[in-house]
Amino acid sequence: MSKDPERPNIVLILADNLGWGELGCYGGGILRGATTPRIDAFAKEGLLLHNFNVESDCVPTRSALMTGRHPIRTGCLHSVPAGFPQGLTPWEKTLPEVLKANGYVSAHHGKWHLGDIPGRYPSDRGFDEWYGIPRTTDESQFTSAVGFAAEVVEMPYIMKGKAGMPSENVRVYDLEQRRLIDETLVECSKDWLSRQVEAGNTPFFLYHPLVHLHFPTLPHLDFVGKTKHGDFSDSMAEMDFRVGQLLDHIDSLGITDNTVVIFASDNGPEFRPPYKGTAGPWSGTYHTAMEGSLRVPFIIRWPNHVPPGTTSNEIVHVTDIFSTIASIAKCPLPDDRPFDGIDQTPLFLNPLEAKSPREGFLFYIKNELRAIKWRDWKMHFVWEPQVNKSSGKLESPYLFNTTRDPKEETDILAYNTWVAQPMIRMRREFEKSLKQNPAPPDPLKVL
């Protein structure tokens, strides 16, 4: 636990598939069947972003977060079933590895999804210890599925590990454990935080990727029926409670003033009933290039640094969180590779006057460029407003102004062709950089 203001402690809480419109502080809450008083109160203690953007699904966003590089650079393009090559290559530098160079200790409690074999678990990639699931939570349905054949699949496990030691299975990840896991993860993080305070003046980084609200969105038994609006709303109430437990524990340890706490989501809302979520005023879900896929909640609290009760609609990208945390922790980045993340510390410290240094970004799904976002404009090259309902590559791209047309309903390219110029320049600059610095070869993918 650090008391040094030059090396603040950092806690990063990441919800899973939490849409822009779910929380009360984003216009949801009771309108979605569950109040979120703890996260809403937390938002008033810091900065809430309206224009925080992520990648198309779990793996791309988490790789961008951990490396500060677009997935097209890292090769972490999409979710992959167990038993097939996946995860970050050893060449990539992860956020805990960068922080370790300045004396930070770190822990990961939750969903990883960036490697499921020795050498690619969290404890192999810079974290001192971890507990959670190596892949994704829909695997908890395996053992309850009609016709499930255990002999032909790799069983899903909750796992744990420590740096320098092999990670090990703890228990099978099934639907019973799905209901219990977020409670267990909070207990792991509380225990670890307490140990850091007892250990002395060492700065720490806690990465706590929640399992909620990923499908199957099943609440702990203590929350079943709590909202009277079904499992999804009950799970949202539990998620809010779990975040509150972490915040309360930080307060109880007396480390609030020198601890940066970030709460965000990895993706836009779920599209599968009965767990379908909402992105509020934006169209679309994750696995699309619609604004509801890109924009998700983001809140940061840093007492006496980030002004409380503030909001911003400046563009911030998930890769920026890597660069910003490294900057806050006074950690230099390697100079042997390009980073896509931009340091947003000036914006976070002065959101009422500062502007984001980021004007936009390119949005890929797997290897395909789907859209470019620049200022208030969005250009689509492939039109897929709903998952698996694509009209394919567009002969003439669609252009929308996301301020005047948040649902992306009316193409206005013919009247605003000037916008294509800065977007094409962005594309050329990025593609030139990508050609010069392609994704590193993955030895696991060599046939």
Short mmCIF file of C-alpha atoms in Angstrom, two decimals:
data_model
loop_
_atom_site.label_atom_id
_atom_site.label_comp_id
_atom_site.label_asym_id
_atom_site.label_seq_id
_atom_site.Cartn_x
_atom_site.Cartn_y
_atom_site.Cartn_z
CA MET A 1 0.00 0.00 0.00
CA SER A 2 1.51 3.26 -1.15
CA LYS A 3 1.35 6.58 0.69
CA ASP A 4 3.48 8.20 -1.99
CA PRO A 5 1.30 10.55 -4.11
CA GLU A 6 3.75 10.03 -6.99
CA ARG A 7 2.89 6.32 -6.99
CA PRO A 8 -0.80 6.02 -6.07
CA ASN A 9 -2.49 2.69 -5.61
CA ILE A 10 -4.71 1.68 -8.55
CA VAL A 11 -7.90 -0.39 -8.55
CA LEU A 12 -9.52 -1.24 -11.90
CA ILE A 13 -12.99 -2.81 -11.75
CA LEU A 14 -14.26 -4.08 -15.10
CA ALA A 15 -17.87 -5.15 -15.60
CA ASP A 16 -18.67 -7.67 -18.33
CA ASN A 17 -21.13 -6.65 -21.08
CA LEU A 18 -22.58 -3.74 -19.11
CA GLY A 19 -24.37 -1.50 -21.59
CA TRP A 20 -24.23 2.30 -21.56
CA GLY A 21 -27.87 2.55 -20.50
CA GLU A 22 -27.99 0.14 -17.55
CA LEU A 23 -26.76 2.18 -14.57
CA GLY A 24 -28.77 4.86 -12.84
CA CYS A 25 -26.01 7.43 -13.42
CA TYR A 26 -26.32 6.73 -17.15
CA GLY A 27 -30.10 7.04 -17.27
CA GLY A 28 -30.96 3.43 -16.42
CA GLY A 29 -31.18 2.05 -12.91
CA ILE A 30 -34.80 1.82 -11.86
CA LEU A 31 -35.85 2.11 -15.51
CA ARG A 32 -34.01 -1.18 -16.04
CA GLY A 33 -35.55 -2.82 -12.99
CA ALA A 34 -32.71 -2.32 -10.53
CA THR A 35 -31.40 0.75 -8.77
CA THR A 36 -27.63 1.08 -8.67
CA PRO A 37 -27.09 3.35 -5.64
CA ARG A 38 -23.46 2.43 -4.93
CA ILE A 39 -22.14 3.01 -8.45
CA ASP A 40 -24.31 6.13 -8.81
CA ALA A 41 -22.81 7.56 -5.61
CA PHE A 42 -19.33 6.60 -6.79
CA ALA A 43 -19.93 8.54 -10.02
CA LYS A 44 -20.59 11.69 -7.99
CA GLU A 45 -17.18 11.31 -6.36
CA GLY A 46 -15.27 11.57 -9.62
CA LEU A 47 -15.48 11.87 -13.40
CA LEU A 48 -18.06 10.07 -15.55
CA LEU A 49 -17.32 9.70 -19.26
CA HIS A 50 -20.11 9.71 -21.83
CA ASN A 51 -17.84 8.82 -24.74
CA PHE A 52 -15.62 5.99 -23.51
CA ASN A 53 -15.12 3.43 -26.30
CA VAL A 54 -14.16 -0.24 -26.36
CA GLU A 55 -13.70 -3.09 -28.84
CA SER A 56 -16.22 -5.52 -30.33
CA ASP A 57 -16.11 -8.31 -27.73
CA CYS A 58 -14.35 -9.58 -24.62
CA VAL A 59 -10.94 -10.68 -25.91
CA PRO A 60 -10.21 -7.64 -28.12
CA THR A 61 -11.13 -5.18 -25.36
CA ARG A 62 -9.13 -6.98 -22.68
CA SER A 63 -6.07 -7.22 -24.90
CA ALA A 64 -6.34 -3.50 -25.69
CA LEU A 65 -6.66 -2.73 -21.99
CA MET A 66 -3.69 -4.86 -20.98
CA THR A 67 -1.35 -3.73 -23.80
CA GLY A 68 -2.45 -0.26 -24.93
CA ARG A 69 -2.55 -1.61 -28.49
CA HIS A 70 -5.42 -2.30 -30.86
CA PRO A 71 -6.31 -6.00 -31.21
CA ILE A 72 -5.34 -5.89 -34.88
CA ARG A 73 -1.79 -5.27 -33.57
CA THR A 74 -1.77 -7.98 -30.90
CA GLY A 75 -3.59 -10.72 -32.82
CA CYS A 76 -6.21 -11.06 -30.05
CA LEU A 77 -9.10 -10.62 -32.44
CA HIS A 78 -11.96 -12.64 -30.98
CA SER A 79 -12.99 -15.25 -28.43
CA VAL A 80 -11.66 -18.76 -29.06
CA PRO A 81 -12.90 -22.07 -27.57
CA ALA A 82 -10.76 -23.98 -25.10
CA GLY A 83 -8.03 -26.09 -26.61
CA PHE A 84 -7.25 -23.72 -29.47
CA PRO A 85 -4.46 -21.10 -29.71
CA GLN A 86 -5.42 -17.90 -27.93
CA GLY A 87 -4.13 -15.14 -25.73
CA LEU A 88 -1.35 -12.58 -25.70
CA THR A 89 2.00 -13.61 -27.13
CA PRO A 90 4.97 -13.49 -24.74
CA TRP A 91 6.34 -10.51 -26.69
CA GLU A 92 3.50 -8.21 -25.61
CA LYS A 93 4.10 -6.05 -22.54
CA THR A 94 1.16 -6.09 -20.16
CA LEU A 95 0.06 -3.34 -17.81
CA PRO A 96 1.18 -5.15 -14.62
CA GLU A 97 4.57 -5.83 -16.23
CA VAL A 98 4.97 -2.12 -16.99
CA LEU A 99 3.90 -1.16 -13.46
CA LYS A 100 6.23 -3.71 -11.88
CA ALA A 101 9.18 -1.73 -13.23
CA ASN A 102 8.24 1.05 -10.80
CA GLY A 103 7.77 -1.23 -7.81
CA TYR A 104 4.07 -2.07 -8.08
CA VAL A 105 2.66 -5.38 -6.89
CA SER A 106 -0.46 -6.64 -8.61
CA ALA A 107 -3.33 -9.10 -8.46
CA HIS A 108 -6.03 -10.28 -10.84
CA HIS A 109 -9.35 -11.56 -9.49
CA GLY A 110 -11.95 -12.36 -12.13
CA LYS A 111 -12.22 -13.17 -15.81
CA TRP A 112 -8.96 -13.21 -17.78
CA HIS A 113 -9.68 -14.37 -21.37
CA LEU A 114 -6.16 -13.66 -22.63
CA GLY A 115 -4.61 -17.10 -22.47
CA ASP A 116 -5.54 -20.47 -20.96
CA ILE A 117 -2.30 -22.45 -20.94
CA PRO A 118 0.91 -22.27 -18.85
CA GLY A 119 2.86 -19.19 -19.85
CA ARG A 120 -0.31 -17.21 -20.60
CA TYR A 121 -2.19 -17.19 -17.31
CA PRO A 122 -2.33 -13.86 -15.41
CA SER A 123 0.42 -14.95 -13.01
CA ASP A 124 2.65 -15.57 -16.06
CA ARG A 125 1.90 -12.12 -17.48
CA GLY A 126 2.92 -9.80 -14.67
CA PHE A 127 0.35 -10.40 -11.94
CA ASP A 128 1.74 -11.64 -8.64
CA GLU A 129 -1.35 -13.73 -8.02
CA TRP A 130 -4.71 -14.47 -9.54
CA TYR A 131 -8.01 -16.23 -8.98
CA GLY A 132 -10.83 -16.57 -11.48
CA ILE A 133 -11.70 -18.04 -14.86
CA PRO A 134 -9.19 -18.20 -17.73
CA ARG A 135 -11.79 -17.88 -20.48
CA THR A 136 -15.47 -16.93 -20.42
CA THR A 137 -18.55 -17.53 -18.33
CA ASP A 138 -20.89 -19.10 -20.88
CA GLU A 139 -18.80 -22.23 -20.25
CA SER A 140 -20.58 -22.53 -16.89
CA GLN A 141 -23.54 -23.92 -18.88
CA PHE A 142 -21.55 -26.91 -20.19
CA THR A 143 -22.29 -29.44 -17.49
CA SER A 144 -26.02 -28.63 -17.44
CA ALA A 145 -26.51 -28.83 -21.21
CA VAL A 146 -28.65 -31.66 -22.53
CA GLY A 147 -26.37 -34.13 -24.29
CA PHE A 148 -23.16 -32.72 -22.82
CA ALA A 149 -20.23 -35.08 -23.46
CA ALA A 150 -17.39 -34.37 -21.02
CA GLU A 151 -14.99 -36.69 -22.83
CA VAL A 152 -14.78 -34.47 -25.93
CA VAL A 153 -14.19 -31.06 -24.33
CA GLU A 154 -11.84 -29.34 -21.92
CA MET A 155 -13.82 -28.84 -18.74
CA PRO A 156 -14.20 -25.26 -17.51
CA TYR A 157 -12.51 -24.58 -14.18
CA ILE A 158 -12.14 -21.78 -11.73
CA MET A 159 -8.38 -21.47 -11.26
CA LYS A 160 -5.75 -19.76 -9.14
CA GLY A 161 -2.04 -19.13 -9.36
CA LYS A 162 0.98 -17.20 -8.14
CA ALA A 163 3.91 -15.80 -10.08
CA GLY A 164 6.69 -18.32 -10.56
CA MET A 165 4.39 -21.27 -9.78
CA PRO A 166 2.01 -23.33 -11.93
CA SER A 167 -1.63 -22.25 -11.95
CA GLU A 168 -4.03 -24.90 -10.72
CA ASN A 169 -7.67 -25.88 -10.96
CA VAL A 170 -9.82 -25.01 -7.95
CA ARG A 171 -13.23 -26.37 -8.93
CA VAL A 172 -15.42 -27.00 -11.97
CA TYR A 173 -17.10 -23.83 -13.20
CA ASP A 174 -20.78 -24.76 -13.42
CA LEU A 175 -24.09 -22.95 -12.97
CA GLU A 176 -23.91 -23.23 -9.19
CA GLN A 177 -20.51 -21.56 -9.19
CA ARG A 178 -21.74 -18.99 -11.70
CA ARG A 179 -24.08 -17.67 -9.02
CA LEU A 180 -21.31 -17.63 -6.40
CA ILE A 181 -18.29 -16.39 -8.30
CA ASP A 182 -18.66 -12.61 -7.96
CA GLU A 183 -19.05 -12.99 -4.19
CA THR A 184 -15.88 -15.12 -4.09
CA LEU A 185 -13.94 -12.67 -6.25
CA VAL A 186 -14.78 -9.79 -3.91
CA GLU A 187 -13.58 -11.80 -0.93
CA CYS A 188 -10.32 -12.53 -2.77
CA SER A 189 -9.79 -8.86 -3.55
CA LYS A 190 -10.64 -7.73 -0.01
CA ASP A 191 -8.17 -10.23 1.43
CA TRP A 192 -5.44 -9.16 -0.98
CA LEU A 193 -6.01 -5.45 -0.30
CA SER A 194 -5.77 -6.09 3.44
CA ARG A 195 -2.50 -7.94 2.95
CA GLN A 196 -1.06 -5.06 0.94
CA VAL A 197 -1.86 -2.58 3.71
CA GLU A 198 -0.26 -4.88 6.28
CA ALA A 199 2.82 -5.39 4.08
CA GLY A 200 3.91 -1.75 4.13
CA ASN A 201 4.56 1.08 1.71
CA THR A 202 4.44 -0.70 -1.65
CA PRO A 203 2.11 0.62 -4.37
CA PHE A 204 -0.40 -1.86 -5.72
CA PHE A 205 -2.49 -2.50 -8.82
CA LEU A 206 -5.68 -4.53 -8.37
CA TYR A 207 -7.45 -5.66 -11.53
CA HIS A 208 -10.93 -6.93 -10.66
CA PRO A 209 -12.80 -8.01 -13.80
CA LEU A 210 -16.29 -8.95 -12.62
CA VAL A 211 -18.24 -11.80 -14.18
CA HIS A 212 -21.58 -9.91 -14.14
CA LEU A 213 -23.41 -9.20 -16.43
CA HIS A 214 -22.17 -11.85 -18.90
CA PHE A 215 -24.68 -14.52 -19.85
CA PRO A 216 -25.94 -16.70 -18.25
CA THR A 217 -26.73 -13.67 -16.09
CA LEU A 218 -27.59 -15.48 -12.87
CA PRO A 219 -27.59 -13.74 -9.48
CA HIS A 220 -26.32 -15.02 -6.16
CA LEU A 221 -29.11 -16.71 -4.22
CA ASP A 222 -29.12 -13.76 -1.80
CA PHE A 223 -30.28 -11.57 -4.69
CA VAL A 224 -32.79 -13.89 -6.37
CA GLY A 225 -36.13 -12.06 -6.43
CA LYS A 226 -34.65 -8.91 -4.95
CA THR A 227 -35.85 -6.59 -7.73
CA LYS A 228 -38.91 -8.64 -8.77
CA HIS A 229 -37.82 -8.07 -12.37
CA GLY A 230 -36.00 -11.32 -13.06
CA ASP A 231 -32.45 -12.64 -13.14
CA PHE A 232 -30.92 -9.81 -15.17
CA SER A 233 -32.13 -7.04 -12.87
CA ASP A 234 -31.30 -9.11 -9.79
CA SER A 235 -27.78 -9.58 -11.17
CA MET A 236 -27.41 -5.86 -11.77
CA ALA A 237 -28.41 -5.23 -8.16
CA GLU A 238 -25.78 -7.76 -7.07
CA MET A 239 -23.12 -6.18 -9.28
CA ASP A 240 -23.82 -2.78 -7.71
CA PHE A 241 -23.55 -4.34 -4.24
CA ARG A 242 -20.24 -6.07 -5.07
CA VAL A 243 -18.72 -2.81 -6.31
CA GLY A 244 -19.91 -1.19 -3.08
CA GLN A 245 -18.20 -3.90 -1.05
CA LEU A 246 -14.87 -3.14 -2.71
CA LEU A 247 -15.28 0.61 -2.22
CA ASP A 248 -16.22 0.14 1.43
CA HIS A 249 -13.17 -2.03 2.03
CA ILE A 250 -10.87 0.56 0.48
CA ASP A 251 -12.41 3.14 2.83
CA SER A 252 -12.09 0.87 5.85
CA LEU A 253 -8.37 0.39 5.17
CA GLY A 254 -7.83 4.14 5.18
CA ILE A 255 -6.30 4.20 1.68
CA THR A 256 -9.01 6.08 -0.25
CA ASP A 257 -7.10 9.35 -0.66
CA ASN A 258 -4.13 7.78 -2.43
CA THR A 259 -6.01 5.20 -4.47
CA VAL A 260 -7.22 5.67 -8.05
CA VAL A 261 -10.40 3.65 -8.60
CA ILE A 262 -11.74 3.07 -12.11
CA PHE A 263 -15.02 1.37 -12.94
CA ALA A 264 -15.76 0.52 -16.57
CA SER A 265 -17.30 -2.09 -18.86
CA ASP A 266 -15.52 -4.25 -21.42
CA ASN A 267 -18.30 -4.27 -24.00
CA GLY A 268 -21.70 -3.01 -24.98
CA PRO A 269 -24.85 -4.84 -23.92
CA GLU A 270 -25.76 -8.47 -24.40
CA PHE A 271 -28.03 -9.29 -27.37
CA ARG A 272 -29.20 -12.75 -26.36
CA PRO A 273 -32.59 -13.07 -24.63
CA PRO A 274 -33.51 -13.38 -21.81
CA TYR A 275 -30.38 -11.44 -20.82
CA LYS A 276 -30.61 -8.71 -23.44
CA GLY A 277 -29.26 -5.37 -22.23
CA THR A 278 -29.50 -1.78 -23.39
CA ALA A 279 -27.17 0.96 -24.56
CA GLY A 280 -29.64 3.72 -23.74
CA PRO A 281 -29.83 6.30 -26.55
CA TRP A 282 -27.38 4.37 -28.74
CA SER A 283 -28.22 1.57 -31.17
CA GLY A 284 -26.63 -1.84 -31.23
CA THR A 285 -24.96 -4.39 -28.97
CA TYR A 286 -21.51 -5.84 -28.73
CA HIS A 287 -20.30 -7.78 -31.79
CA THR A 288 -21.39 -4.83 -33.98
CA ALA A 289 -19.84 -1.48 -34.92
CA MET A 290 -22.87 0.47 -33.75
CA GLU A 291 -22.42 3.21 -31.16
CA GLY A 292 -24.08 1.02 -28.52
CA SER A 293 -21.23 -1.46 -28.98
CA LEU A 294 -18.51 1.18 -28.76
CA ARG A 295 -19.72 3.39 -25.89
CA VAL A 296 -19.81 1.93 -22.39
CA PRO A 297 -19.72 3.25 -18.81
CA PHE A 298 -16.49 4.65 -17.38
CA ILE A 299 -16.01 6.37 -14.02
CA ILE A 300 -12.75 7.39 -12.34
CA ARG A 301 -12.24 8.58 -8.76
CA TRP A 302 -8.94 10.03 -7.53
CA PRO A 303 -9.46 12.26 -4.50
CA ASN A 304 -7.86 15.72 -4.69
CA HIS A 305 -6.92 15.11 -8.32
CA VAL A 306 -10.00 14.24 -10.38
CA PRO A 307 -12.75 16.79 -9.59
CA PRO A 308 -15.88 15.16 -8.14
CA GLY A 309 -19.29 15.37 -9.78
CA THR A 310 -17.94 15.98 -13.28
CA THR A 311 -18.76 14.50 -16.69
CA SER A 312 -17.20 14.67 -20.14
CA ASN A 313 -18.21 13.77 -23.68
CA GLU A 314 -14.62 13.84 -24.95
CA ILE A 315 -13.52 10.74 -26.88
CA VAL A 316 -11.52 8.24 -24.82
CA HIS A 317 -10.57 4.74 -25.99
CA VAL A 318 -9.86 1.64 -23.95
CA THR A 319 -6.22 1.64 -25.11
CA ASP A 320 -5.89 5.04 -23.43
CA ILE A 321 -6.46 3.46 -20.01
CA PHE A 322 -3.21 1.53 -20.34
CA SER A 323 -1.26 4.68 -21.21
CA THR A 324 -3.02 6.80 -18.59
CA ILE A 325 -2.44 4.35 -15.74
CA ALA A 326 1.22 4.03 -16.74
CA SER A 327 1.46 7.83 -16.69
CA ILE A 328 -0.22 8.15 -13.31
CA ALA A 329 2.17 5.55 -11.90
CA LYS A 330 5.19 7.31 -13.46
CA CYS A 331 6.07 4.23 -15.51
CA PRO A 332 7.82 4.67 -18.88
CA LEU A 333 6.57 2.62 -21.82
CA PRO A 334 8.79 0.41 -23.96
CA ASP A 335 10.13 2.22 -27.03
CA ASP A 336 10.36 -0.85 -29.26
CA ARG A 337 6.73 -0.89 -30.40
CA PRO A 338 3.90 1.51 -31.27
CA PHE A 339 1.21 2.13 -28.67
CA ASP A 340 -2.26 3.21 -29.69
CA GLY A 341 -3.23 4.44 -26.24
CA ILE A 342 -2.99 8.15 -25.45
CA ASP A 343 -2.33 9.57 -21.99
CA GLN A 344 -5.63 11.10 -20.86
CA THR A 345 -4.38 12.34 -17.48
CA PRO A 346 -4.77 16.05 -18.40
CA LEU A 347 -8.41 15.44 -19.36
CA PHE A 348 -9.12 13.46 -16.20
CA LEU A 349 -7.57 16.12 -13.97
CA ASN A 350 -9.35 19.03 -15.66
CA PRO A 351 -12.43 17.69 -17.46
CA LEU A 352 -14.27 21.01 -17.48
CA GLU A 353 -11.62 22.75 -19.57
CA ALA A 354 -9.26 20.19 -21.09
CA LYS A 355 -9.89 18.45 -24.39
CA SER A 356 -9.06 14.87 -25.24
CA PRO A 357 -5.96 14.59 -27.41
CA ARG A 358 -7.80 11.84 -29.25
CA GLU A 359 -9.98 12.86 -32.21
CA GLY A 360 -11.04 9.36 -33.18
CA PHE A 361 -10.03 5.77 -33.92
CA LEU A 362 -10.51 2.89 -36.33
CA PHE A 363 -12.86 0.07 -35.32
CA TYR A 364 -12.17 -3.48 -36.49
CA ILE A 365 -14.07 -6.69 -35.98
CA LYS A 366 -11.49 -9.43 -36.34
CA ASN A 367 -9.42 -8.39 -39.40
CA GLU A 368 -12.11 -6.29 -41.05
CA LEU A 369 -12.30 -2.51 -40.75
CA ARG A 370 -15.93 -1.87 -39.91
CA ALA A 371 -16.04 1.83 -39.02
CA ILE A 372 -14.09 5.00 -38.32
CA LYS A 373 -15.09 7.38 -35.56
CA TRP A 374 -13.87 10.98 -35.78
CA ARG A 375 -15.14 13.76 -33.53
CA ASP A 376 -18.97 13.63 -33.73
CA TRP A 377 -18.90 11.63 -36.96
CA LYS A 378 -19.06 7.91 -37.67
CA MET A 379 -18.47 6.20 -41.03
CA HIS A 380 -19.50 2.58 -41.56
CA PHE A 381 -17.87 0.43 -44.25
CA VAL A 382 -19.92 -2.66 -43.36
CA TRP A 383 -23.50 -2.31 -42.22
CA GLU A 384 -24.54 -4.69 -39.44
CA PRO A 385 -26.96 -2.89 -37.11
CA GLN A 386 -27.75 -6.17 -35.35
CA VAL A 387 -25.58 -9.22 -34.80
CA ASN A 388 -25.68 -11.61 -37.78
CA LYS A 389 -27.88 -9.21 -39.78
CA SER A 390 -25.26 -7.72 -42.05
CA SER A 391 -25.85 -6.35 -45.53
CA GLY A 392 -22.14 -6.78 -46.20
CA LYS A 393 -19.53 -4.33 -47.37
CA LEU A 394 -21.01 -1.06 -48.53
CA GLU A 395 -20.25 0.27 -52.00
CA SER A 396 -20.82 3.76 -50.62
CA PRO A 397 -20.10 4.04 -46.89
CA TYR A 398 -22.73 5.32 -44.48
CA LEU A 399 -21.98 8.48 -42.53
CA PHE A 400 -23.76 9.56 -39.36
CA ASN A 401 -23.43 12.44 -36.95
CA THR A 402 -23.69 10.80 -33.54
CA THR A 403 -24.79 14.00 -31.80
CA ARG A 404 -27.68 14.76 -34.13
CA ASP A 405 -28.45 11.13 -34.94
CA PRO A 406 -27.45 8.91 -31.98
CA LYS A 407 -29.40 5.94 -33.33
CA GLU A 408 -27.42 6.06 -36.61
CA GLU A 409 -30.55 6.03 -38.73
CA THR A 410 -29.95 8.60 -41.51
CA ASP A 411 -26.93 8.41 -43.82
CA ILE A 412 -25.72 11.93 -44.66
CA LEU A 413 -22.48 11.21 -46.51
CA ALA A 414 -23.72 12.78 -49.75
CA TYR A 415 -24.05 16.14 -47.98
CA ASN A 416 -20.86 15.88 -45.91
CA THR A 417 -18.21 14.30 -48.13
CA TRP A 418 -15.64 16.64 -46.57
CA VAL A 419 -15.65 14.40 -43.50
CA ALA A 420 -14.11 11.61 -45.56
CA GLN A 421 -10.82 13.51 -45.81
CA PRO A 422 -9.73 13.47 -42.16
CA MET A 423 -11.08 9.94 -41.78
CA ILE A 424 -9.11 8.65 -44.77
CA ARG A 425 -5.98 10.33 -43.42
CA MET A 426 -6.49 8.55 -40.09
CA ARG A 427 -6.94 5.26 -41.91
CA ARG A 428 -3.82 5.69 -44.05
CA GLU A 429 -1.66 6.65 -41.09
CA PHE A 430 -2.83 3.69 -39.05
CA GLU A 431 -2.54 1.18 -41.90
CA LYS A 432 0.99 2.43 -42.65
CA SER A 433 1.92 1.92 -39.00
CA LEU A 434 0.28 -1.51 -38.99
CA LYS A 435 2.22 -2.55 -42.09
CA GLN A 436 5.47 -1.46 -40.46
CA ASN A 437 4.55 -3.07 -37.13
CA PRO A 438 2.23 -6.03 -37.74
CA ALA A 439 0.94 -8.34 -35.03
CA PRO A 440 3.83 -10.38 -33.59
CA PRO A 441 3.95 -14.00 -34.71
CA ASP A 442 2.28 -16.39 -32.30
CA PRO A 443 4.19 -19.67 -31.96
CA LEU A 444 0.96 -21.41 -30.97
CA LYS A 445 -0.61 -20.59 -34.31
CA VAL A 446 2.19 -21.97 -36.45
CA LEU A 447 0.85 -25.02 -38.29
#
